[in-house]
Amino acid sequence: MNRRHALLLSTAALSACASTSAEPGFRSMAADVQARTGHALRWNRATSDDQRAERAVRSLLLKPLTADGAVQVALLRNPRLQAMYEELSVAQADIVQAGLLSNPVFSADVTTAEREALDPNLIVGVTQSFLDLLLIPARKKIAAGEFERAKYRVGSEVLDFAAQTKAAYFKVVAAEQAVAMRRAVAEVQEASSELAERQRQAGGTSELAAMSERALSEQTQLDLARGQAELSAAHEELTRLMGLWGAEVGWRSVDRLPEVPLTEPSVEHLESRAIAERLDLAALRQEVQTLHYALNLATTSRWTGIVDIGADVARLKDGRLVVGPRASIELPIFDQRQAPIARLEAHLRAAEELLQARAIEVRSEVRDARSRLLYARGVIERYRSEIIPTREALVLLSQQQYGAMLLGVYALIQAKQSEVNAYREYIEAVRDYWIARGDVERAIGGALPILDSGPAAPTPSPLPSGSPAPTSGEHHHHS
């Protein structure tokens, strides 16, 4: 009896001392995310680690941000991520609760009739649920499974957030380059419009031609303003994702998008890799496993019911204390746990179907992202091999004919505008490529290696090298 009491008390003491800190689980999840992305996570706990993270953020913001820098700032500073990590605290608290014995129940009974043996006429007792002690390991196993599922779910959301941040970054840099291109086009068209107006005043061109040039100039200025608005919206979206405010919103990005690699890693077996590595699928698998265990536990313990054991204490009139055992057991006559078991069975069937549905969706996401990546690469290669060289050759020929007085300055400027537009479209294609590549990484649950770097894309000047600037009184010459 003494040994059993000691075991019960020691179990209760150990349960009461269980830690509610989810820090070990967070470190495990953070290590998994870092292995997949190369980026560190921080959980704001008012420690020295927080101060080091803040210094790292300030250091990153002092220089132009790269895509990796923007993602790292977002992972360290976004408050929504900090709120998400508290799901681990909730799951850890459930583990602690599952390991606790229920509190003992104190009772006091007054006898309804005078008993000569008792003084006073009072019996006190203490009861404890015996079943609690037996079910603690099973409850803790279920809660631990739920904690693992929370880790996978939070990790998956962090990876999605990192991919979203990287895509937002590429939009910002592409918008900045597009604005530079549109500004170049606007400057060229403004020069053309001013030339046309001077020629009209000198009688060298018609009023219709001058008005056409002016209308085109206004359109290019409007395109520039629209591009600046798109840049501002993209900048603010990324600022929100990085959790920045105040003076920090003045961050700068690098001047150019990363160059597209010459070759791609093998896209074979991406679907099987996604099925094996996606954390959201791991979370669903863990849910199915936990529900299986909970259902088995409910089925095997359905006839056990509630079992309470305890002791009653009373004092006799001669001064002696007497102790007697007390026990109560639930009789499962009306309720054999049919409803909870049916509920668990329904949850299990739903979880299995959701896992199957998610696996199908993941495979489709991989195929879709892979197709968009290959399409984006095809567009870039076509711009590199055909469109940009053709537009450059057209500008060169136009410049030669202009020098030979066989082509008017407006045709020359129009050729230059087409060349600049080709570069702007190339920038958009590069942006789409990097976003598609990020979607592939997001779909497979890990990073793709960059095997090599491609050539830098050329940047046009507002006017062709060696071409004359439009001057007052210049006339058209046509072939």
Coordinates of C-alpha atoms in Angstrom, one line a residue:
M1 CA 0.0 0.0 0.0
N2 CA 2.8 2.4 0.9
R3 CA 4.6 1.7 -2.4
R4 CA 1.4 2.3 -4.4
H5 CA 0.9 5.6 -2.6
A6 CA 4.5 6.6 -3.2
L7 CA 4.2 5.8 -6.9
L8 CA 1.0 7.8 -7.2
L9 CA 2.5 10.8 -5.4
S10 CA 5.7 10.8 -7.5
T11 CA 3.6 10.6 -10.7
A12 CA 1.6 13.5 -9.6
A13 CA 4.7 15.5 -8.7
L14 CA 6.3 14.8 -12.0
S15 CA 3.2 15.8 -13.9
A16 CA 2.9 19.0 -12.0
C17 CA 6.5 19.9 -12.8
A18 CA 6.2 19.4 -16.6
S19 CA 7.4 22.4 -18.6
T20 CA 4.9 24.5 -20.6
S21 CA 7.6 26.0 -22.7
A22 CA 7.4 25.2 -26.4
E23 CA 10.9 26.5 -27.1
P24 CA 12.4 23.0 -27.9
G25 CA 9.6 22.4 -30.4
F26 CA 10.1 25.8 -32.0
R27 CA 13.9 25.1 -32.3
S28 CA 13.1 21.8 -34.0
M29 CA 10.7 23.5 -36.5
A30 CA 13.1 26.4 -37.1
A31 CA 15.9 24.0 -37.9
D32 CA 13.7 22.2 -40.4
V33 CA 12.8 25.5 -42.1
Q34 CA 16.4 26.7 -42.1
A35 CA 17.5 23.4 -43.7
R36 CA 15.0 24.0 -46.5
T37 CA 15.4 27.8 -47.0
G38 CA 18.8 28.7 -45.5
H39 CA 17.1 31.4 -43.3
A40 CA 17.0 31.6 -39.5
L41 CA 13.8 32.1 -37.5
R42 CA 13.3 34.0 -34.2
W43 CA 10.6 33.7 -31.6
N44 CA 10.4 37.0 -29.8
R45 CA 10.9 36.1 -26.1
A46 CA 12.6 39.2 -24.8
T47 CA 16.0 37.5 -24.7
S48 CA 19.5 38.3 -25.9
D49 CA 18.7 36.4 -29.1
D50 CA 16.1 39.1 -29.9
Q51 CA 18.7 41.8 -29.6
R52 CA 21.0 39.9 -32.0
A53 CA 18.2 39.5 -34.4
E54 CA 17.4 43.2 -34.3
R55 CA 21.0 44.0 -35.0
A56 CA 21.0 41.6 -38.0
V57 CA 17.8 43.3 -39.4
R58 CA 19.4 46.8 -39.1
S59 CA 22.5 45.6 -40.8
L60 CA 20.5 44.2 -43.7
L61 CA 18.5 47.4 -44.1
L62 CA 21.6 49.6 -44.3
K63 CA 22.5 48.2 -47.7
P64 CA 20.4 47.3 -50.8
L65 CA 18.3 44.3 -50.1
T66 CA 18.7 41.1 -52.0
A67 CA 15.9 38.5 -52.3
D68 CA 17.4 36.4 -49.5
G69 CA 17.9 39.6 -47.4
A70 CA 14.2 40.6 -47.8
V71 CA 13.1 37.1 -46.8
Q72 CA 15.4 37.0 -43.8
V73 CA 14.1 40.4 -42.6
A74 CA 10.5 39.2 -43.0
L75 CA 11.1 36.0 -41.0
L76 CA 12.7 38.0 -38.2
R77 CA 10.3 40.9 -38.0
N78 CA 6.8 40.0 -39.2
P79 CA 4.5 40.1 -36.2
R80 CA 2.0 37.7 -37.8
L81 CA 4.7 35.0 -37.8
Q82 CA 5.3 35.7 -34.1
A83 CA 1.6 35.2 -33.4
M84 CA 1.6 32.0 -35.4
Y85 CA 4.4 30.6 -33.2
E86 CA 2.1 30.7 -30.2
E87 CA 0.2 27.8 -31.7
L88 CA 3.1 25.8 -30.5
S89 CA 2.6 27.1 -27.0
V90 CA -1.0 26.1 -27.1
A91 CA -0.1 22.6 -28.3
Q92 CA 2.6 22.3 -25.6
A93 CA 0.1 23.3 -22.9
D94 CA -2.2 20.5 -24.1
I95 CA 0.7 18.0 -23.6
V96 CA 1.2 19.2 -20.1
Q97 CA -2.5 19.1 -19.4
A98 CA -2.7 15.5 -20.7
G99 CA 0.0 14.5 -18.3
L100 CA -1.7 15.9 -15.2
L101 CA -3.7 13.8 -12.7
S102 CA -7.1 15.1 -12.0
N103 CA -7.3 16.7 -8.6
P104 CA -8.5 14.6 -5.7
V105 CA -12.0 15.2 -4.4
F106 CA -12.6 15.9 -0.7
S107 CA -16.0 14.9 0.7
A108 CA -17.8 15.2 4.1
D109 CA -20.9 13.3 5.0
V110 CA -23.2 13.9 8.0
T111 CA -25.0 10.8 9.1
T112 CA -28.8 11.1 9.1
A113 CA -29.3 9.2 12.3
E114 CA -27.5 9.3 15.6
R115 CA -24.7 6.7 15.7
E116 CA -23.3 5.9 19.1
A117 CA -20.0 4.8 17.7
L118 CA -19.2 8.2 16.0
D119 CA -18.2 11.4 17.6
P120 CA -19.0 13.8 16.1
N121 CA -21.6 12.4 13.6
L122 CA -19.3 13.1 10.6
I123 CA -17.4 11.1 8.0
V124 CA -14.8 12.7 5.8
G125 CA -13.2 11.2 2.7
V126 CA -10.9 11.7 -0.2
T127 CA -11.3 10.1 -3.7
Q128 CA -9.1 10.0 -6.7
S129 CA -9.8 8.8 -10.3
F130 CA -7.9 5.6 -10.7
L131 CA -8.4 5.6 -14.5
D132 CA -6.5 8.9 -14.8
L133 CA -3.3 7.2 -13.7
L134 CA -3.7 4.4 -16.3
L135 CA -4.7 6.8 -19.2
I136 CA -2.0 9.4 -18.7
P137 CA 0.5 7.8 -21.1
A138 CA -2.2 7.4 -23.8
R139 CA -3.4 11.0 -23.4
K140 CA 0.2 12.3 -23.6
K141 CA 0.8 10.3 -26.8
I142 CA -2.3 11.9 -28.4
A143 CA -1.3 15.4 -27.3
A144 CA 2.3 14.8 -28.5
G145 CA 0.9 13.8 -31.9
E146 CA -1.1 17.0 -32.0
F147 CA 2.0 19.0 -31.1
E148 CA 3.9 17.4 -34.0
R149 CA 1.0 18.3 -36.3
A150 CA 1.2 21.9 -35.1
K151 CA 4.9 22.0 -35.8
Y152 CA 4.4 20.7 -39.4
R153 CA 1.5 23.1 -39.9
V154 CA 3.4 26.2 -38.6
G155 CA 6.5 25.2 -40.6
S156 CA 4.5 24.9 -43.8
E157 CA 3.0 28.3 -43.2
V158 CA 6.4 29.8 -42.7
L159 CA 7.6 28.3 -45.9
D160 CA 4.6 29.7 -47.7
F161 CA 5.3 33.1 -46.2
A162 CA 8.9 33.0 -47.3
A163 CA 7.9 32.2 -50.9
Q164 CA 5.3 35.0 -50.8
T165 CA 7.9 37.5 -49.6
K166 CA 10.4 36.4 -52.3
A167 CA 7.8 36.8 -55.0
A168 CA 6.9 40.3 -53.7
Y169 CA 10.6 41.2 -53.8
F170 CA 10.9 40.2 -57.4
K171 CA 7.9 42.4 -58.2
V172 CA 9.6 45.4 -56.6
V173 CA 12.8 45.0 -58.4
A174 CA 11.1 44.4 -61.7
A175 CA 8.9 47.4 -61.2
E176 CA 11.9 49.5 -60.5
Q177 CA 13.6 48.4 -63.7
A178 CA 10.4 48.9 -65.6
V179 CA 10.1 52.4 -64.3
A180 CA 13.6 53.1 -65.5
M181 CA 12.7 51.8 -68.9
R182 CA 9.5 53.8 -69.1
R183 CA 11.4 56.9 -68.0
A184 CA 13.8 56.3 -70.9
V185 CA 10.9 56.0 -73.4
A186 CA 9.2 59.1 -72.0
E187 CA 12.4 61.1 -72.3
V188 CA 12.8 60.0 -75.9
Q189 CA 9.2 60.7 -76.8
E190 CA 9.4 64.1 -75.1
A191 CA 12.4 65.0 -77.3
S192 CA 10.5 63.8 -80.3
S193 CA 7.5 65.9 -79.4
E194 CA 9.6 69.0 -78.8
L195 CA 11.3 68.6 -82.2
A196 CA 8.0 68.2 -83.9
E197 CA 6.7 71.4 -82.3
R198 CA 9.7 73.3 -83.4
Q199 CA 9.4 72.0 -86.9
R200 CA 5.8 72.9 -87.0
Q201 CA 6.6 76.5 -86.0
A202 CA 9.3 76.6 -88.7
G203 CA 6.8 75.2 -91.3
G204 CA 8.8 72.0 -91.7
T205 CA 6.0 69.6 -90.6
S206 CA 2.2 69.6 -90.4
E207 CA 0.2 70.4 -87.3
L208 CA -1.3 66.9 -87.4
A209 CA 2.2 65.3 -87.1
A210 CA 3.1 67.6 -84.3
M211 CA -0.1 66.8 -82.4
S212 CA 0.4 63.1 -82.9
E213 CA 3.9 63.3 -81.4
R214 CA 2.5 65.3 -78.5
A215 CA -0.3 62.8 -77.9
L216 CA 2.3 59.9 -77.9
S217 CA 4.5 61.9 -75.5
E218 CA 1.5 62.3 -73.1
Q219 CA 0.8 58.6 -73.3
T220 CA 4.4 57.7 -72.4
Q221 CA 4.2 60.1 -69.5
L222 CA 1.0 58.4 -68.4
D223 CA 2.7 55.0 -68.7
L224 CA 5.6 56.3 -66.6
A225 CA 3.1 57.5 -63.9
R226 CA 1.3 54.1 -64.0
G227 CA 4.6 52.3 -63.6
Q228 CA 5.6 54.5 -60.6
A229 CA 2.2 53.7 -59.0
E230 CA 2.8 50.0 -59.5
L231 CA 6.2 50.3 -58.0
S232 CA 4.8 52.1 -54.9
A233 CA 2.2 49.4 -54.4
A234 CA 4.8 46.6 -54.8
H235 CA 7.1 48.5 -52.4
E236 CA 4.4 48.8 -49.7
E237 CA 3.4 45.1 -50.1
L238 CA 6.9 44.0 -49.4
T239 CA 7.3 46.5 -46.5
R240 CA 4.2 45.0 -44.9
L241 CA 5.6 41.5 -45.3
M242 CA 8.9 42.5 -43.7
G243 CA 7.1 44.1 -40.8
L244 CA 8.8 47.5 -41.2
W245 CA 7.6 50.9 -40.3
G246 CA 8.8 54.4 -39.5
A247 CA 12.2 55.3 -40.9
E248 CA 12.7 51.6 -42.0
V249 CA 10.2 52.0 -44.8
G250 CA 13.0 53.8 -46.8
W251 CA 14.8 50.5 -47.5
R252 CA 16.3 50.0 -50.9
S253 CA 16.6 46.9 -53.2
V254 CA 19.3 46.0 -55.6
D255 CA 19.2 47.6 -59.0
R256 CA 18.6 44.5 -61.1
L257 CA 16.8 41.1 -61.0
P258 CA 19.1 38.1 -60.6
E259 CA 20.2 36.8 -63.9
V260 CA 18.5 33.6 -65.1
P261 CA 20.7 30.5 -64.9
L262 CA 21.8 29.0 -68.2
T263 CA 20.4 25.6 -67.3
E264 CA 17.8 24.1 -64.9
P265 CA 18.2 21.3 -62.4
S266 CA 16.4 18.1 -63.4
V267 CA 12.6 18.5 -63.1
E268 CA 12.2 14.8 -62.9
H269 CA 10.7 13.2 -59.8
L270 CA 9.5 16.6 -58.4
E271 CA 6.1 15.1 -57.6
S272 CA 7.5 12.3 -55.5
R273 CA 9.8 14.8 -53.8
A274 CA 6.9 17.0 -52.9
I275 CA 4.8 14.1 -51.6
A276 CA 7.8 13.1 -49.4
E277 CA 8.8 16.6 -48.2
R278 CA 5.8 18.9 -48.0
L279 CA 5.1 19.9 -44.4
D280 CA 1.4 20.4 -44.9
L281 CA 1.2 16.7 -46.1
A282 CA 3.2 15.7 -43.0
A283 CA 0.7 17.6 -40.8
L284 CA -2.2 15.7 -42.4
R285 CA -0.4 12.4 -42.0
Q286 CA 0.2 13.1 -38.4
E287 CA -3.5 14.0 -37.9
V288 CA -4.5 10.7 -39.4
Q289 CA -2.1 8.8 -37.2
T290 CA -3.2 10.6 -34.1
L291 CA -6.9 10.0 -34.9
H292 CA -6.1 6.3 -35.4
Y293 CA -4.6 6.1 -31.9
A294 CA -7.4 8.1 -30.3
L295 CA -10.0 5.8 -31.9
N296 CA -8.2 2.7 -30.7
L297 CA -8.0 4.1 -27.2
A298 CA -11.7 5.0 -27.2
T299 CA -12.7 1.6 -28.5
T300 CA -10.6 -0.4 -26.0
S301 CA -11.7 1.7 -23.0
R302 CA -15.4 2.0 -23.8
W303 CA -16.5 -0.5 -21.1
T304 CA -14.2 0.8 -18.5
G305 CA -16.1 3.9 -17.5
I306 CA -15.2 6.0 -14.5
V307 CA -13.4 4.3 -11.6
D308 CA -12.8 6.3 -8.4
I309 CA -11.0 5.0 -5.3
G310 CA -10.5 6.6 -2.0
A311 CA -10.8 6.4 1.8
D312 CA -13.2 7.5 4.5
V313 CA -12.1 8.6 7.9
A314 CA -14.2 8.8 11.0
R315 CA -13.5 9.1 14.8
L316 CA -15.0 6.8 17.3
K317 CA -16.2 7.9 20.6
D318 CA -13.3 6.2 22.4
G319 CA -11.0 8.5 20.4
R320 CA -9.7 6.1 17.8
L321 CA -9.7 7.0 14.1
V322 CA -11.0 4.4 11.7
V323 CA -10.2 4.4 8.0
G324 CA -12.3 2.5 5.4
P325 CA -11.8 2.2 1.7
R326 CA -14.2 3.7 -0.8
A327 CA -14.7 2.8 -4.5
S328 CA -17.1 3.7 -7.2
I329 CA -17.4 2.4 -10.8
E330 CA -19.5 3.6 -13.7
L331 CA -21.9 1.1 -15.1
P332 CA -22.0 1.5 -18.9
I333 CA -25.6 0.6 -19.3
F334 CA -27.0 3.5 -21.3
D335 CA -23.8 5.1 -22.7
Q336 CA -21.2 2.8 -24.2
R337 CA -19.3 5.7 -25.8
Q338 CA -21.1 5.2 -29.1
A339 CA -21.3 8.9 -29.9
P340 CA -17.6 9.7 -29.2
I341 CA -16.4 6.7 -31.1
A342 CA -18.7 7.5 -34.1
R343 CA -17.4 11.1 -34.0
L344 CA -13.8 9.9 -34.0
E345 CA -14.5 7.5 -36.9
A346 CA -16.0 10.4 -38.9
H347 CA -13.0 12.6 -38.2
L348 CA -10.7 9.8 -39.2
R349 CA -12.4 9.2 -42.5
A350 CA -12.5 12.9 -43.2
A351 CA -8.8 13.3 -42.4
E352 CA -7.9 10.4 -44.7
E353 CA -9.9 11.8 -47.6
L354 CA -8.4 15.3 -47.0
L355 CA -4.9 13.8 -47.1
Q356 CA -5.7 12.1 -50.4
A357 CA -7.2 15.3 -51.8
R358 CA -4.2 17.3 -50.7
A359 CA -1.8 14.9 -52.2
I360 CA -3.6 15.2 -55.5
E361 CA -3.6 19.0 -55.2
V362 CA 0.2 19.0 -54.4
R363 CA 1.0 16.9 -57.5
S364 CA -1.1 19.3 -59.6
E365 CA 0.6 22.3 -58.1
V366 CA 4.0 20.8 -58.9
R367 CA 3.1 20.2 -62.5
D368 CA 1.6 23.6 -62.9
A369 CA 4.6 25.4 -61.4
R370 CA 7.0 23.3 -63.4
S371 CA 5.1 24.2 -66.6
R372 CA 5.1 27.9 -65.8
L373 CA 8.8 27.7 -65.1
L374 CA 9.7 26.1 -68.4
Y375 CA 7.4 28.5 -70.2
A376 CA 9.0 31.5 -68.6
R377 CA 12.4 30.1 -69.5
G378 CA 11.3 29.6 -73.1
V379 CA 10.1 33.3 -73.3
I380 CA 13.4 34.5 -71.9
E381 CA 15.4 32.5 -74.4
R382 CA 13.3 33.8 -77.2
Y383 CA 13.9 37.4 -76.1
R384 CA 17.6 36.7 -75.8
S385 CA 18.0 34.9 -79.1
E386 CA 15.4 36.5 -81.4
I387 CA 13.5 39.6 -80.2
I388 CA 16.2 41.7 -78.6
P389 CA 18.8 41.1 -81.3
T390 CA 16.2 41.8 -83.9
R391 CA 15.2 45.1 -82.2
E392 CA 18.9 46.1 -81.8
A393 CA 19.6 45.3 -85.4
L394 CA 16.6 47.4 -86.4
V395 CA 17.9 50.4 -84.4
L396 CA 21.3 50.0 -86.0
L397 CA 19.9 49.9 -89.5
S398 CA 17.6 52.8 -88.8
Q399 CA 20.6 54.8 -87.5
Q400 CA 22.6 54.0 -90.7
Q401 CA 19.7 55.1 -92.9
Y402 CA 19.2 58.2 -90.8
G403 CA 22.9 59.0 -91.3
A404 CA 22.4 58.5 -95.0
M405 CA 19.4 60.8 -95.0
L406 CA 17.1 57.9 -96.0
L407 CA 15.1 57.8 -92.8
G408 CA 13.5 60.5 -90.7
V409 CA 14.3 61.2 -87.1
Y410 CA 10.8 60.1 -86.0
A411 CA 11.2 56.6 -87.5
L412 CA 14.6 56.4 -85.8
I413 CA 13.1 57.3 -82.4
Q414 CA 10.2 54.9 -83.0
A415 CA 12.7 52.1 -83.6
K416 CA 14.5 53.1 -80.4
Q417 CA 11.2 52.9 -78.5
S418 CA 10.6 49.4 -79.8
E419 CA 14.0 48.4 -78.6
V420 CA 13.4 49.9 -75.1
N421 CA 10.0 48.1 -74.9
A422 CA 11.7 44.8 -75.7
Y423 CA 14.0 45.3 -72.8
R424 CA 11.1 46.2 -70.5
E425 CA 9.2 43.1 -71.7
Y426 CA 12.4 41.0 -71.1
I427 CA 12.5 42.4 -67.5
E428 CA 8.9 41.2 -66.9
A429 CA 9.8 37.8 -68.4
V430 CA 12.7 37.5 -65.9
R431 CA 10.4 38.5 -63.1
D432 CA 7.9 35.9 -64.1
Y433 CA 10.7 33.3 -64.2
W434 CA 11.9 33.9 -60.7
I435 CA 8.3 34.0 -59.4
A436 CA 7.6 30.7 -61.2
R437 CA 10.8 29.2 -59.8
G438 CA 9.7 30.2 -56.3
D439 CA 6.4 28.6 -56.9
V440 CA 8.2 25.3 -57.8
E441 CA 10.2 25.5 -54.6
R442 CA 7.0 26.2 -52.7
A443 CA 5.3 23.3 -54.4
I444 CA 8.0 20.7 -53.6
G445 CA 8.7 22.0 -50.1
G446 CA 12.4 22.8 -50.6
A447 CA 14.9 24.8 -52.6
L448 CA 16.1 24.2 -56.1
P449 CA 19.9 24.5 -56.7
I450 CA 21.2 27.2 -59.0
L451 CA 23.7 25.4 -61.3
D452 CA 25.2 28.4 -63.1
S453 CA 24.5 32.0 -63.9
G454 CA 23.3 33.3 -67.2
P455 CA 24.6 36.4 -69.0
A456 CA 23.6 39.8 -67.8
A457 CA 20.8 41.4 -69.8
P458 CA 21.9 44.5 -71.7
T459 CA 20.5 47.9 -70.8
P460 CA 19.6 50.3 -73.6
S461 CA 20.4 54.0 -73.5
P462 CA 17.7 56.5 -74.3
L463 CA 19.1 57.1 -77.8
P464 CA 21.3 54.9 -80.0
S465 CA 25.1 55.4 -79.6
G466 CA 26.3 57.9 -82.1
S467 CA 22.9 59.1 -83.2
P468 CA 22.4 62.8 -83.5
A469 CA 20.1 64.6 -81.0
P470 CA 17.1 66.1 -82.6
T471 CA 17.6 69.8 -83.4
S472 CA 15.5 72.6 -84.5
G473 CA 14.7 72.8 -88.1
E474 CA 15.6 69.2 -88.9
H475 CA 13.6 67.7 -91.8
H476 CA 12.2 64.3 -92.6
H477 CA 14.0 62.1 -95.1
H478 CA 12.2 58.9 -96.3
S479 CA 13.5 56.0 -98.3

